[in-house]
Amino acid sequence: MISKKVIENALALLAKRTTNYEYFFSQLKSPDWIAPLKENGYFETPPEPEKDGDHVRFPFWPESQYLARVASLAPDEVLEIALLVGPKAANFRVHADFNEAAARMPPEHASKWARSETKWIQSQRFVYYLSDSLIILANHLSRNSKVSEALGLLGAVLAATPTEKDGERIDYTGRPPYATRIDSYDYGKVLTDCVPHLMEGDGEKTIQFLCRLLVNTFRAGKGNEDELFMIWRPAIEESEQNRNGDRIESLLVTAIRDTSEQLMPHSGEAVLSIVEGFDSPTLLRISLYLRTKYPGVDRKGTEKHLADEKVLTSHALHHELYRLLETTFGEYDKSAQDKYIEFAGKEDLPQGYAEWFAKTYGKDLTTDGESSRQKRHMRYRRLYPVRKYLTGEMKTEFDTMMAEFKELEHPDFECYTSSVWCGPTSPRDSKSIDSMSIAEIVSFLHDWKPRGDIFDETPEGLGRQLAESVKNTPERFADSAESFTSVDPTYLRAVLHGLRESVQNNKEFRWEKVLALCNWVVSQPTKIEGRKAIPHEMDPDWQWTRREIGSLLEVGLKKCSAEIPVLHRSEVWKILEVLSEDSDPTPDYEETYGCSNMDPATLSINTTRGTAFHAVVQYALWVRRDEERNKKRELGFGSMPEVRSCLERHLDTAIDPSFAVRSVYGQYLPWLIMLDENWCHSHIGQMLPKQEERRSYYLAAWCTFLSFCRPYKNVFRVLLPEYEFAIDNPPDNAKVIFRLLKPAEKIGEHIMLYYLWGMLDISRDSIVDGLFTKYDEESRRHALEFVGRCLHFEGSKMPEVEKDRAKELWDWRMRKLTESGVLAESKEPDSFDWWFSSNVLDGEWVLDRMIHVAKSRKSVKLDYKVAERFPLLVVELPTKSLECLGLLIKRDNQEWGFHDYKGSIKNTLQLALDSPDSTVREKAREIVDVLGAKGNLEFRKLTKK
Amino acid sequence: MQRTARMLRDRDIREMAIDTTPPQTVLSLTGQSKALYDILLSKSPLLADMYYGALCSLANPSNPEYLCQSAHSLRELAEKLPEFIDVEFTARKENLRPRVNQLLPVWEKVRRKKETYHGNWSGTIDNCLTKYLCKSEAFFEWFRLNLPARNAEAAEMIAKMDVAQRKLPVQILELRVREWDSIRDFFVGVSHHRLSGVTEAVMKNWVDVLETFLLDKLSPKTFAEMDEIDAAIMEGENQ
């Protein structure tokens, strides 16, 4: 008996705060507390489930957890509370505790609770968190001769009920047409863990229970799910053909099969009687399975089935019947065997077979003599399982049919599924092509013809192997490039593709013949009259080859060891001139493929003219490099009029309406400025048109520029008006294809870098000011986070002046947010984590700002990056660091808050607790207590030192 | 323009960054009082001033109204506290009268209709009555959300003060609400001269109760209390 004084003291302590309450109940070991606590109102009101948006939380109840722990010591008191509170409690966790409590009580007590719980479960649609406790309770009941109570409890949990789509037939997507109170994982677990104990208690009752559950589950579906179940489970035994093994019916079938097999050796007839006692095709399949494994049990019953035409013609029973016949046919009475042979010999076809045949094969069974063949085939199929038992004339006849119809594949399954890998394959691999001469290769490419079957080798597959061979030894193909003018476009493209890859790998070859081959291709009409190509396996015309040429030239014109020598300038331009006028992409094509799934920049490298334009810019840079090498006077595009003319011509949307091509101007804008600043200055209005009706062309070029190019100091002067325009006209309502390039985020990055470099300032109406007043909140947050990331990753290389400008920017932004009264709600301060954790900004500055941010917000998220800096800061600035850390911890309301960074916080607090300064120690102690109050009890160790 | 508590708070937050030193005082604070003062200051200088003012009054028995004035400041502190710990019920300050005045003309119009009102009510729900019922519905919804019962507000405040930010069990919450109500009632009673026979010792005792209550919530001594809980359990289970 606990004294009143102790009780009062304990009650006062536990009632101080949630943590005390939880801790108190978690530490109780004696049941003596039950009565006094009950007198004081405990054990009466379990917490209700808490709705949080679309989710529901089920809070723990420390009181029921305590009761579960002491139930074996005070079963009467605990049962009384459970029976009083349990039926009204909506919180599943409370039920789980009471189930565990009951499992620790004597069987009579447990039975009382089980009956109450069974009723409660039956009133629920779903039950969560209960499976484990129900398993423990059911097994406790089974082990103590309370099988009926255990079955009642499990019956409630495992029962299926019709779904809302009442009356619908089986759902071929695999969703079951019924609902269960627990999911299939838990369902399987309950069966696996409970059935063995039930079997020990009463085997036959358990099988009966499982069979009833299965039949009721099928009935809950309200269609003919039982008959169609063979679709999901073609075999009762374990088989790769079985699908959806986690379907409830399948779990039950396995359980019935396994439990029945346990009893078959000694109570076989009783088991078969139970299983066949239900009118269920699936249970009859289980029975046939058992009869196959135990042919000696109830032989007469088996013979009766073999004489039953309904059984013999059922699709649902086919697999089990086949195996029964094949395995045990020889063991039955001659008369039973003869009856089956007689059935097999019947010259009939199943009902509806003629209609099915006509629909499938377009042939009329009655008129063209097919009927007798089909009947013979049916006879052959029926005799097939018993073929090894046939003798005499019957055997002769069967052998004749076998010669006609061949061996059956998977005859035991009505429908057998298998899978094979499908993709482009080649008649020669690259190694084999390596060993052939060019003449042999060309000859093979001419002679080999695909058969066109679905799993056969294809030209695409051969092309891939050819490209691999070219990539490895490009020079021999380059020197004989002219030989490939006669091969299929699919193979010629593969040769060029291989050459491109070899350039990328810096493998040199002579370009003369390659360029001649490219020239030959572009001189051909793109469409090939009369060509019949296999879709997806052969190039439809020369278009893909032309695109490949654009890509090859783009790569070959870049600075590398396999670069095209500049002496081929005229040949190269001749090719580019043709490709830059190619019709691909057409406006229709861009509308179809560039609409929502591909931005213009991506489209440009997947179209012929777009690829050619990439090569045109590379061509200009290639010429410029040569001029620099030869110290020629730079004339801008004056020394390459062909480029200037091409670029100017395609700025006219009447000639080139492509957004993909326009994006190439944006992608290379800094390089175009470098090549000819004056030209860019005079054409920037065409490259980036400001008129509303041409805004899509503007966005195609501008968004690509922002996305692909970092800011360059030397182009800032030319592009300043463009940045100003972009700030005044945010891409809020831009089409998806442009938004894919994230222009609003990227312009923030550009502006921030120009600001840090001192090229922009934060004065009123400046570009920086415009970014923060005209762009949306997410873009503003991103811009500040970008600076934080720069400080975090590159801060050690940044000049001090840039860091000072960053600090000035932050203070300016926070001041603005405070003045406009939106600091508490703004997302911008969230970006400070990166600034704080950068380690390059002085401790006092970051701590002051973090304190300011934390104080301004109702809740914060303590990030691991931030936590990691505190152990260093607390040594340098202990008081301020602890003030900041304490504030962050108090305001961090994340459920799983301190997981990642508990170590850093612990180190910080340990350092502070070791401080010679008592104020610092006191402050650290306060934080430790707050952490404890939030449930982080592991910090208690810090107080014990 | 009327200064709302929200405006005061915004001002305080701005000022906090500039000046966080306690006011120059003649009364120096120690121990529990100092701890509570610091915590209140971290919430708002306004709260800290109220508390400090109450202690200053209490320390000046030469003022015949010293107990009432001290109680008045503490009553104000209790009144303002919920706003500074982010309790959602900020509309308590909103006046009920304008809302009632909005409803009144519609009500009078309904009463004037002879078809439905002739000493008692009968007839069908016409447009006029529908309009009144809709307005009434909106009014009571506003009332429910904006003028919560004192207990509900206290419960919300106590829950918010618990750093664990998890729901307190109902029986504990009710206990704490009753405790808070009695503290508040005492100071309201003294400040309105409704309680007789309150001595300085009684007043100081209630100040101590208030300080303990707030410090328990705002500055928990979690692990020391756990040690005490362990000791209590051990004592109970060894008896």
mmCIF file with all atom_site columns, C-alpha atoms in Angstrom, chain A residues 91 121 123-124 153 157 243 291 296 389 454 517 520 524 542 584 587 674 721 729 735 799 875:
data_model
loop_
_atom_site.group_PDB
_atom_site.id
_atom_site.type_symbol
_atom_site.label_atom_id
_atom_site.label_alt_id
_atom_site.label_comp_id
_atom_site.label_asym_id
_atom_site.label_entity_id
_atom_site.label_seq_id
_atom_site.pdbx_PDB_ins_code
_atom_site.Cartn_x
_atom_site.Cartn_y
_atom_site.Cartn_z
_atom_site.occupancy
_atom_site.B_iso_or_equiv
_atom_site.pdbx_formal_charge
_atom_site.auth_seq_id
_atom_site.auth_comp_id
_atom_site.auth_asym_id
_atom_site.auth_atom_id
_atom_site.pdbx_PDB_model_num
ATOM 1  C CA . ASN A 1 91  ? -7.613  4.966   -30.360  1.00 0.00 ? 91  ASN A CA 1
ATOM 2  C CA . ILE A 1 121 ? -13.463 -4.975  -34.046  1.00 0.00 ? 121 ILE A CA 1
ATOM 3  C CA . SER A 1 123 ? -17.889 -2.418  -35.480  1.00 0.00 ? 123 SER A CA 1
ATOM 4  C CA . GLN A 1 124 ? -14.738 -1.045  -37.158  1.00 0.00 ? 124 GLN A CA 1
ATOM 5  C CA . LEU A 1 153 ? -11.252 -12.734 -32.400  1.00 0.00 ? 153 LEU A CA 1
ATOM 6  C CA . VAL A 1 157 ? -10.037 -9.275  -37.863  1.00 0.00 ? 157 VAL A CA 1
ATOM 7  C CA . ARG A 1 243 ? 0.430   -14.090 -59.415  1.00 0.00 ? 243 ARG A CA 1
ATOM 8  C CA . ARG A 1 291 ? -6.037  -36.338 -53.300  1.00 0.00 ? 291 ARG A CA 1
ATOM 9  C CA . GLY A 1 296 ? -4.696  -43.714 -50.735  1.00 0.00 ? 296 GLY A CA 1
ATOM 10 C CA . TYR A 1 389 ? -1.265  -45.549 -68.662  1.00 0.00 ? 389 TYR A CA 1
ATOM 11 C CA . ILE A 1 454 ? 9.270   -9.894  -83.458  1.00 0.00 ? 454 ILE A CA 1
ATOM 12 C CA . LEU A 1 517 ? 30.476  11.255  -97.465  1.00 0.00 ? 517 LEU A CA 1
ATOM 13 C CA . TRP A 1 520 ? 27.021  13.141  -100.509 1.00 0.00 ? 520 TRP A CA 1
ATOM 14 C CA . GLN A 1 524 ? 20.467  13.267  -101.512 1.00 0.00 ? 524 GLN A CA 1
ATOM 15 C CA . TRP A 1 542 ? 17.943  10.195  -94.637  1.00 0.00 ? 542 TRP A CA 1
ATOM 16 C CA . ASP A 1 584 ? 13.254  19.670  -89.476  1.00 0.00 ? 584 ASP A CA 1
ATOM 17 C CA . PRO A 1 587 ? 6.174   24.193  -86.627  1.00 0.00 ? 587 PRO A CA 1
ATOM 18 C CA . MET A 1 674 ? 32.694  37.520  -77.844  1.00 0.00 ? 674 MET A CA 1
ATOM 19 C CA . PRO A 1 721 ? 19.370  46.246  -70.621  1.00 0.00 ? 721 PRO A CA 1
ATOM 20 C CA . ASN A 1 729 ? 8.789   41.343  -67.042  1.00 0.00 ? 729 ASN A CA 1
ATOM 21 C CA . LYS A 1 735 ? 4.349   28.357  -71.217  1.00 0.00 ? 735 LYS A CA 1
ATOM 22 C CA . PRO A 1 799 ? 37.346  37.847  -51.507  1.00 0.00 ? 799 PRO A CA 1
ATOM 23 C CA . VAL A 1 875 ? 33.854  27.867  -27.676  1.00 0.00 ? 875 VAL A CA 1
#
